[in-house]
Tab-separated table of C-alpha atoms in Angstrom:
chain	number	residue	atom	x	y	z
A	1	VAL	CA	6.445	-5.080	-16.212
A	2	LEU	CA	7.930	-3.923	-12.666
A	3	ASN	CA	11.382	-4.541	-13.803
A	4	GLY	CA	10.949	-2.362	-16.816
A	5	LYS	CA	10.526	-4.800	-19.693
A	6	ARG	CA	7.724	-4.382	-22.002
A	7	SER	CA	4.685	-6.372	-22.599
A	8	ASN	CA	1.713	-6.364	-24.255
A	9	LYS	CA	-0.204	-7.218	-21.927
A	10	THR	CA	-1.022	-4.672	-18.432
A	11	PRO	CA	-0.896	-6.763	-15.569
A	12	ILE	CA	-3.615	-5.734	-12.832
A	13	TRP	CA	-4.539	-6.281	-9.501
A	14	LEU	CA	-6.652	-3.842	-6.981
A	15	MET	CA	-5.715	-2.303	-3.646
A	16	ARG	CA	-8.189	-4.146	-1.272
A	17	GLN	CA	-9.025	-6.784	-3.501
A	18	ALA	CA	-9.646	-9.025	-0.722
A	19	GLY	CA	-12.362	-7.264	1.253
A	20	ARG	CA	-15.725	-6.397	2.312
A	21	TYR	CA	-17.260	-6.609	-1.077
A	22	LEU	CA	-16.751	-10.166	-1.283
A	23	PRO	CA	-19.397	-12.145	0.388
A	24	GLU	CA	-16.823	-15.014	0.924
A	25	TYR	CA	-14.442	-12.535	2.465
A	26	GLN	CA	-17.730	-11.854	4.898
A	27	LEU	CA	-17.953	-15.131	6.286
A	28	LEU	CA	-14.363	-15.379	7.285
A	29	ARG	CA	-14.321	-11.969	8.647
A	30	LYS	CA	-17.698	-13.386	10.836
A	31	GLN	CA	-16.095	-16.584	12.006
A	32	ALA	CA	-12.537	-14.742	12.722
A	33	GLY	CA	-15.223	-12.382	15.425
A	34	SER	CA	-13.343	-9.328	14.695
A	35	PHE	CA	-10.974	-7.987	11.883
A	36	ILE	CA	-7.512	-7.950	14.432
A	37	ASN	CA	-8.375	-11.682	15.104
A	38	LEU	CA	-8.438	-12.541	11.027
A	39	CYS	CA	-5.008	-10.521	10.538
A	40	MET	CA	-3.705	-12.580	13.485
A	41	ASN	CA	-5.056	-16.107	11.951
A	42	PRO	CA	-2.272	-16.821	8.854
A	43	GLN	CA	-4.910	-20.093	7.884
A	44	LEU	CA	-7.862	-17.169	7.748
A	45	SER	CA	-5.791	-14.624	6.182
A	46	LYS	CA	-4.481	-17.202	3.587
A	47	GLU	CA	-7.609	-17.557	2.413
A	48	VAL	CA	-8.387	-13.751	2.409
A	49	THR	CA	-5.489	-13.443	0.285
A	50	LEU	CA	-6.514	-16.002	-1.826
A	51	GLN	CA	-10.246	-15.071	-2.358
A	52	PRO	CA	-9.734	-12.541	-5.215
A	53	ILE	CA	-7.394	-14.832	-7.437
A	54	ARG	CA	-9.841	-17.612	-7.469
A	55	ARG	CA	-12.742	-15.456	-8.285
A	56	PHE	CA	-10.949	-12.902	-10.762
A	57	ASN	CA	-8.108	-13.210	-13.206
A	58	MET	CA	-5.905	-11.052	-11.165
A	59	ASP	CA	-2.044	-10.893	-11.669
A	60	ALA	CA	-0.849	-10.460	-7.937
A	61	ALA	CA	-1.719	-11.532	-4.701
A	62	ILE	CA	-1.178	-9.087	-1.834
A	63	VAL	CA	-1.137	-10.293	1.662
A	64	PHE	CA	-3.815	-9.624	3.957
A	65	SER	CA	-2.724	-7.378	6.700
A	66	ASP	CA	-2.801	-3.982	7.848
A	67	ILE	CA	-0.495	-0.498	8.145
A	68	LEU	CA	-0.777	-0.440	11.484
A	69	THR	CA	0.757	-3.997	12.743
A	70	ILE	CA	3.871	-2.136	13.596
A	71	PRO	CA	2.021	-0.193	16.297
A	72	MET	CA	0.051	-2.733	17.470
A	73	ALA	CA	3.596	-4.785	17.717
A	74	CYS	CA	4.879	-1.951	20.066
A	75	ASN	CA	1.571	-2.515	22.319
A	76	ARG	CA	0.254	0.574	21.269
A	77	ASN	CA	-3.683	-0.933	22.111
A	78	LEU	CA	-5.134	-0.664	18.126
A	79	LYS	CA	-8.505	-1.406	18.295
A	80	PHE	CA	-11.045	-1.068	14.768
A	81	ILE	CA	-14.206	0.396	15.431
A	82	GLU	CA	-16.753	0.428	13.779
A	83	ASN	CA	-18.052	3.462	11.277
A	84	VAL	CA	-14.885	5.093	13.303
A	85	GLY	CA	-11.507	2.737	12.061
A	86	PRO	CA	-8.629	2.151	13.676
A	87	VAL	CA	-7.983	3.905	16.831
A	88	LEU	CA	-4.949	3.852	19.347
A	89	ASN	CA	-3.219	5.001	22.526
A	90	PRO	CA	-1.424	8.466	21.206
A	91	ILE	CA	1.679	9.326	21.608
A	92	LYS	CA	2.045	12.310	24.268
A	93	SER	CA	5.692	12.584	25.254
A	94	LYS	CA	9.791	11.886	24.526
A	95	ASN	CA	9.305	9.409	26.990
A	96	GLU	CA	7.093	7.097	25.222
A	97	ILE	CA	8.919	7.497	21.748
A	98	LEU	CA	12.394	6.916	23.500
A	99	ASN	CA	10.943	3.362	24.766
A	100	LEU	CA	9.153	2.166	21.638
A	101	HIS	CA	10.010	-0.700	20.279
A	102	ILE	CA	8.423	-3.974	19.076
A	103	LYS	CA	7.676	-5.579	22.489
A	104	ASN	CA	5.016	-8.335	20.858
A	105	ASP	CA	6.426	-9.551	17.614
A	106	GLN	CA	2.645	-12.117	18.097
A	107	TYR	CA	1.461	-9.335	15.750
A	108	LEU	CA	4.000	-9.515	12.921
A	109	MET	CA	5.031	-13.222	12.870
A	110	PRO	CA	1.721	-14.140	11.474
A	111	ILE	CA	2.160	-12.044	8.530
A	112	TYR	CA	5.232	-13.753	7.471
A	113	GLU	CA	3.100	-17.131	8.301
A	114	THR	CA	0.448	-16.141	5.776
A	115	LEU	CA	2.819	-15.209	3.327
A	116	LYS	CA	4.594	-18.562	3.617
A	117	LEU	CA	1.038	-20.357	3.246
A	118	VAL	CA	0.148	-18.022	0.089
A	119	ARG	CA	3.137	-18.773	-1.590
A	120	LYS	CA	2.864	-22.734	-1.388
A	121	GLU	CA	-1.084	-22.310	-3.251
A	122	LEU	CA	-0.430	-19.020	-5.264
A	123	PRO	CA	-0.566	-20.351	-9.223
A	124	LEU	CA	3.106	-19.897	-10.095
A	125	ASP	CA	1.950	-17.101	-12.539
A	126	LYS	CA	0.684	-15.128	-9.709
A	127	THR	CA	2.974	-12.391	-7.936
A	128	LEU	CA	2.822	-12.416	-4.085
A	129	ILE	CA	3.426	-8.785	-2.741
A	130	GLY	CA	3.900	-7.527	0.551
A	131	PHE	CA	3.229	-4.335	2.090
A	132	ALA	CA	4.167	-1.663	5.182
A	133	GLY	CA	2.737	1.642	5.692
A	134	GLY	CA	5.265	4.807	5.097
A	135	PRO	CA	6.911	5.606	8.639
A	136	PHE	CA	5.001	9.224	8.248
A	137	THR	CA	1.844	7.989	8.053
A	138	ILE	CA	2.383	5.167	10.875
A	139	ALA	CA	3.670	8.230	12.772
A	140	LEU	CA	0.706	10.404	12.180
A	141	TYR	CA	-1.775	7.701	13.506
A	142	MET	CA	0.563	7.211	16.674
A	143	ILE	CA	0.236	11.174	17.667
A	144	GLU	CA	-3.061	11.358	16.550
A	145	GLY	CA	-4.443	8.355	17.963
A	146	ARG	CA	-6.984	8.072	14.797
A	147	ALA	CA	-7.245	9.354	11.707
A	148	SER	CA	-7.607	12.957	11.248
A	149	LYS	CA	-8.127	15.074	8.153
A	150	ASP	CA	-6.069	18.261	9.352
A	151	TYR	CA	-3.363	16.217	11.267
A	152	LYS	CA	-3.364	19.150	13.858
A	153	LYS	CA	-1.925	17.222	16.870
A	154	SER	CA	1.009	16.084	14.485
A	155	ILE	CA	2.053	19.267	12.986
A	156	ASN	CA	1.536	20.596	16.576
A	157	PHE	CA	4.022	18.148	17.718
A	158	TYR	CA	6.473	18.610	15.155
A	159	LYS	CA	6.952	22.096	16.036
A	160	ASN	CA	7.062	21.924	19.742
A	161	ASN	CA	9.352	18.681	20.042
A	162	ARG	CA	11.020	18.727	16.096
A	163	GLU	CA	13.957	16.430	17.347
A	164	ASP	CA	11.048	14.007	19.281
A	165	PHE	CA	9.501	13.956	16.238
A	166	LEU	CA	12.290	12.950	13.827
A	167	ILE	CA	12.936	10.410	16.298
A	168	LEU	CA	9.910	8.583	16.258
A	169	LEU	CA	10.376	8.453	12.599
A	170	LYS	CA	13.669	7.182	12.417
A	171	LYS	CA	12.549	4.302	14.593
A	172	LEU	CA	9.752	3.577	12.586
A	173	GLU	CA	11.670	3.530	9.629
A	174	ILE	CA	14.315	0.777	11.136
A	175	MET	CA	10.734	-1.055	11.855
A	176	VAL	CA	9.368	-0.999	8.707
A	177	THR	CA	12.372	-2.106	6.856
A	178	ASP	CA	12.549	-5.061	9.205
A	179	HIS	CA	9.242	-5.746	8.423
A	180	LEU	CA	9.367	-5.219	4.930
A	181	ILE	CA	12.500	-7.268	4.877
A	182	ASN	CA	11.044	-10.285	6.989
A	183	GLN	CA	8.398	-10.409	4.400
A	184	ILE	CA	10.679	-11.188	1.566
A	185	LYS	CA	12.269	-13.825	3.699
A	186	ALA	CA	9.083	-15.407	3.820
A	187	GLY	CA	7.970	-15.501	0.282
A	188	ALA	CA	6.540	-11.406	-1.162
A	189	GLU	CA	8.175	-11.072	-4.300
A	190	VAL	CA	7.340	-7.187	-4.608
A	191	LEU	CA	7.150	-4.992	-1.852
A	192	GLN	CA	4.373	-1.637	-2.048
A	193	ILE	CA	5.197	1.322	0.537
A	194	PHE	CA	1.610	3.221	1.539
A	195	GLU	CA	2.377	6.446	2.252
A	196	SER	CA	-1.528	7.103	2.715
A	197	HIS	CA	-1.233	10.758	4.070
A	198	ALA	CA	1.285	12.153	1.524
A	199	ASN	CA	-1.134	15.393	1.035
A	200	ILE	CA	1.397	17.464	3.286
A	201	SER	CA	2.945	20.953	2.272
A	202	ASN	CA	6.038	21.192	0.437
A	203	GLU	CA	8.574	22.277	3.278
A	204	TYR	CA	7.563	18.884	4.861
A	205	PHE	CA	7.458	16.487	1.979
A	206	LYS	CA	10.801	15.879	2.093
A	207	GLU	CA	11.859	15.957	5.456
A	208	PHE	CA	8.839	13.179	6.248
A	209	CYS	CA	8.293	11.799	3.264
A	210	ILE	CA	11.053	11.295	0.685
A	211	GLU	CA	13.937	10.865	3.253
A	212	PRO	CA	12.773	7.461	5.563
A	213	VAL	CA	11.323	5.813	2.071
A	214	SER	CA	14.253	6.741	0.292
A	215	ASN	CA	16.456	5.113	3.400
A	216	ILE	CA	14.249	1.970	3.641
A	217	VAL	CA	14.648	1.366	-0.340
A	218	ASN	CA	18.127	1.803	-0.186
A	219	LYS	CA	18.495	-0.782	2.885
A	220	ILE	CA	16.550	-3.014	1.057
A	221	ARG	CA	17.931	-2.975	-2.325
A	222	GLU	CA	21.824	-3.566	-0.463
A	223	LEU	CA	20.212	-7.373	0.800
A	224	TYR	CA	17.568	-7.799	-2.232
A	225	PRO	CA	18.388	-5.825	-5.400
A	226	GLU	CA	15.872	-7.928	-7.469
A	227	ILE	CA	13.012	-7.115	-5.628
A	228	PRO	CA	10.947	-4.450	-6.839
A	229	ILE	CA	9.612	-1.805	-5.094
A	230	ILE	CA	6.160	0.332	-5.644
A	231	GLY	CA	5.820	3.486	-3.696
A	232	PHE	CA	2.532	5.203	-3.185
A	233	PRO	CA	2.460	8.607	-1.948
A	234	ARG	CA	-1.396	9.180	-1.719
A	235	ASN	CA	-2.753	12.632	-2.866
A	236	SER	CA	1.001	14.430	-2.858
A	237	LYS	CA	-0.036	16.049	-6.125
A	238	ASN	CA	3.036	17.932	-7.657
A	239	ASN	CA	4.923	16.237	-4.902
A	240	TYR	CA	5.028	12.897	-6.878
A	241	ILE	CA	7.788	14.855	-9.367
A	242	ASP	CA	10.006	14.570	-5.952
A	243	TYR	CA	8.977	11.165	-4.848
A	244	GLY	CA	10.314	9.367	-8.211
A	245	LEU	CA	12.975	11.326	-8.644
A	246	ASN	CA	14.415	11.248	-5.340
A	247	ILE	CA	13.890	7.434	-4.307
A	248	ASP	CA	14.901	4.232	-5.979
A	249	LEU	CA	11.559	2.972	-6.809
A	250	ASN	CA	10.563	0.223	-9.564
A	251	CYS	CA	7.313	1.529	-9.804
A	252	ILE	CA	4.984	4.787	-8.349
A	253	SER	CA	1.683	4.372	-7.834
A	254	ILE	CA	-0.505	7.275	-8.536
A	255	ASP	CA	-4.411	8.156	-6.935
A	256	GLN	CA	-7.008	9.351	-8.919
A	257	ASN	CA	-6.604	13.060	-8.541
A	258	ILE	CA	-3.458	12.620	-10.924
A	259	ASP	CA	-4.351	13.105	-14.536
A	260	PRO	CA	-2.411	10.356	-16.261
A	261	THR	CA	-1.135	12.274	-19.125
A	262	TRP	CA	0.330	14.746	-16.470
A	263	ALA	CA	2.029	11.785	-14.957
A	264	VAL	CA	3.558	10.531	-17.822
A	265	LYS	CA	5.016	13.660	-19.187
A	266	ASN	CA	6.451	14.791	-15.358
A	267	ILE	CA	7.074	11.530	-12.991
A	268	LYS	CA	10.588	10.714	-13.725
A	269	PHE	CA	12.905	7.926	-12.294
A	270	LYS	CA	16.167	7.837	-10.494
A	271	LYS	CA	19.006	6.044	-11.777
A	272	ASN	CA	17.400	5.894	-15.396
A	273	ARG	CA	15.116	3.656	-14.482
A	274	LYS	CA	12.310	2.807	-16.870
A	275	LEU	CA	9.360	4.923	-15.916
A	276	CYS	CA	6.666	2.678	-14.392
A	277	ILE	CA	3.459	4.024	-13.162
A	278	GLN	CA	1.002	1.913	-10.903
A	279	GLY	CA	-3.223	3.419	-11.152
A	280	ASN	CA	-5.497	5.039	-11.270
A	281	LEU	CA	-8.902	4.274	-11.648
A	282	ASN	CA	-10.941	6.102	-9.573
A	283	PRO	CA	-12.391	3.409	-7.342
A	284	GLU	CA	-16.239	5.149	-7.150
A	285	ILE	CA	-15.982	4.440	-10.998
A	286	LEU	CA	-17.013	0.780	-9.756
A	287	LEU	CA	-20.366	1.962	-8.595
A	288	LYS	CA	-20.969	2.918	-11.955
A	289	THR	CA	-22.470	1.692	-15.156
A	290	LYS	CA	-20.128	-0.875	-16.730
A	291	GLU	CA	-20.307	1.863	-20.007
A	292	ASP	CA	-19.104	4.202	-17.441
A	293	ILE	CA	-15.822	1.693	-16.644
A	294	LEU	CA	-15.219	1.198	-20.177
A	295	MET	CA	-14.756	5.148	-20.968
A	296	HIS	CA	-12.485	5.274	-17.781
A	297	VAL	CA	-10.617	2.135	-18.506
A	298	LYS	CA	-9.548	3.591	-22.168
A	299	ASN	CA	-8.719	6.843	-21.006
A	300	ILE	CA	-6.705	5.298	-18.469
A	301	MET	CA	-5.033	2.870	-20.890
A	302	ASN	CA	-4.485	5.062	-23.987
A	303	SER	CA	-2.781	7.753	-21.828
A	304	PHE	CA	0.289	4.819	-20.615
A	305	GLU	CA	0.176	3.327	-23.520
A	306	SER	CA	3.838	4.261	-24.229
A	307	ILE	CA	5.654	3.585	-21.007
A	308	ASN	CA	5.033	0.663	-18.168
A	309	HIS	CA	1.953	0.392	-16.325
A	310	VAL	CA	0.349	-1.799	-13.959
A	311	PHE	CA	-3.852	-1.205	-13.965
A	312	ASN	CA	-4.662	-0.372	-10.586
A	313	LEU	CA	-7.013	1.690	-8.598
A	314	GLY	CA	-6.504	4.926	-7.015
A	315	HIS	CA	-7.012	3.583	-3.756
A	316	GLY	CA	-8.951	0.834	-1.963
A	317	VAL	CA	-12.202	-1.015	-3.639
A	318	ILE	CA	-14.932	0.600	-1.847
A	319	LYS	CA	-17.064	-2.138	0.171
A	320	THR	CA	-20.358	-1.235	-2.003
A	321	SER	CA	-18.479	-2.478	-5.417
A	322	SER	CA	-20.434	-5.108	-7.243
A	323	ILE	CA	-18.684	-8.219	-7.805
A	324	GLU	CA	-19.861	-8.098	-11.670
A	325	ASN	CA	-18.427	-4.680	-12.155
A	326	VAL	CA	-14.898	-5.732	-10.737
A	327	LYS	CA	-15.126	-8.585	-13.107
A	328	PHE	CA	-15.574	-6.513	-16.042
A	329	LEU	CA	-12.814	-4.243	-15.241
A	330	ILE	CA	-10.727	-7.036	-14.733
A	331	ASP	CA	-11.583	-8.672	-17.894
A	332	THR	CA	-11.444	-5.381	-20.032
A	333	VAL	CA	-8.079	-4.805	-18.920
A	334	LYS	CA	-6.730	-8.537	-19.385
A	335	ASN	CA	-8.771	-8.851	-22.774
A	336	TRP	CA	-7.290	-4.845	-23.833
A	337	GLU	CA	-5.150	-4.966	-27.007
A	338	LYS	CA	-1.939	-2.820	-27.105
């Protein structure tokens, strides 16, 4: 489907399909002692990656990791704090940017080892997905020091130090490219780039979200033209159009705020690639009844009937989602007759 072929079945996997809603995940998380320890232990990460494949009939496994492993490898002292999220040492000066590089690849090597271990155990009919955060999203975390709703520090940093901000983006672009290429070498068959904070104004979108990701994709295409790449510029509204037109993607993942009918009508791909859209069930629907799930699945499946489509959520599985509802969703999509 990602390579433009039509199928009478819609493939399905879910963002955060390996996670806190699964009791088997909670056991391993407790055993590891912390989220970071879990990510850094290839044997445990392998198990977490495979848990949703064993429990459900998913079509793909996505390596268990985090988009902030690159700042970790740059020694930015990343911590995950309960009910707060990721917190790291914020970048405050040009000197910190100029000295930024991968200082400690012990934070990246376990991810590649996890991919190798998963590949050995993953059934051949399942796809293995590697991923990374987009340079802009990683830059925001590195300047803000934590998740932010208004990106005030980052915008001020850009306005006062535009050249330094762009140097940071370029450095992260190179690091993300290398990280994704290393994941391919370790067994990843598909890549997804998560631009989790793409809800920025039009004046910045091209420079911050399109150009760095386009450079990453083009570099990977030179070395691995056969590897499908999915882009996910979350909450980018009408900018999904420019993202699709200007980056050589195989598939674009859309969030739940995008009307599927609008997406089919307006999103176009570069180089006359056949349109493929991933998404876009609201994760909150998994907290509701089976009737609600069925109604929304029907709308999404019918809307994307004319194009290549990978079923997914508009964001990650919520930790209070019921296993029964997740199974019902997957079975409904897998049994859907086009």
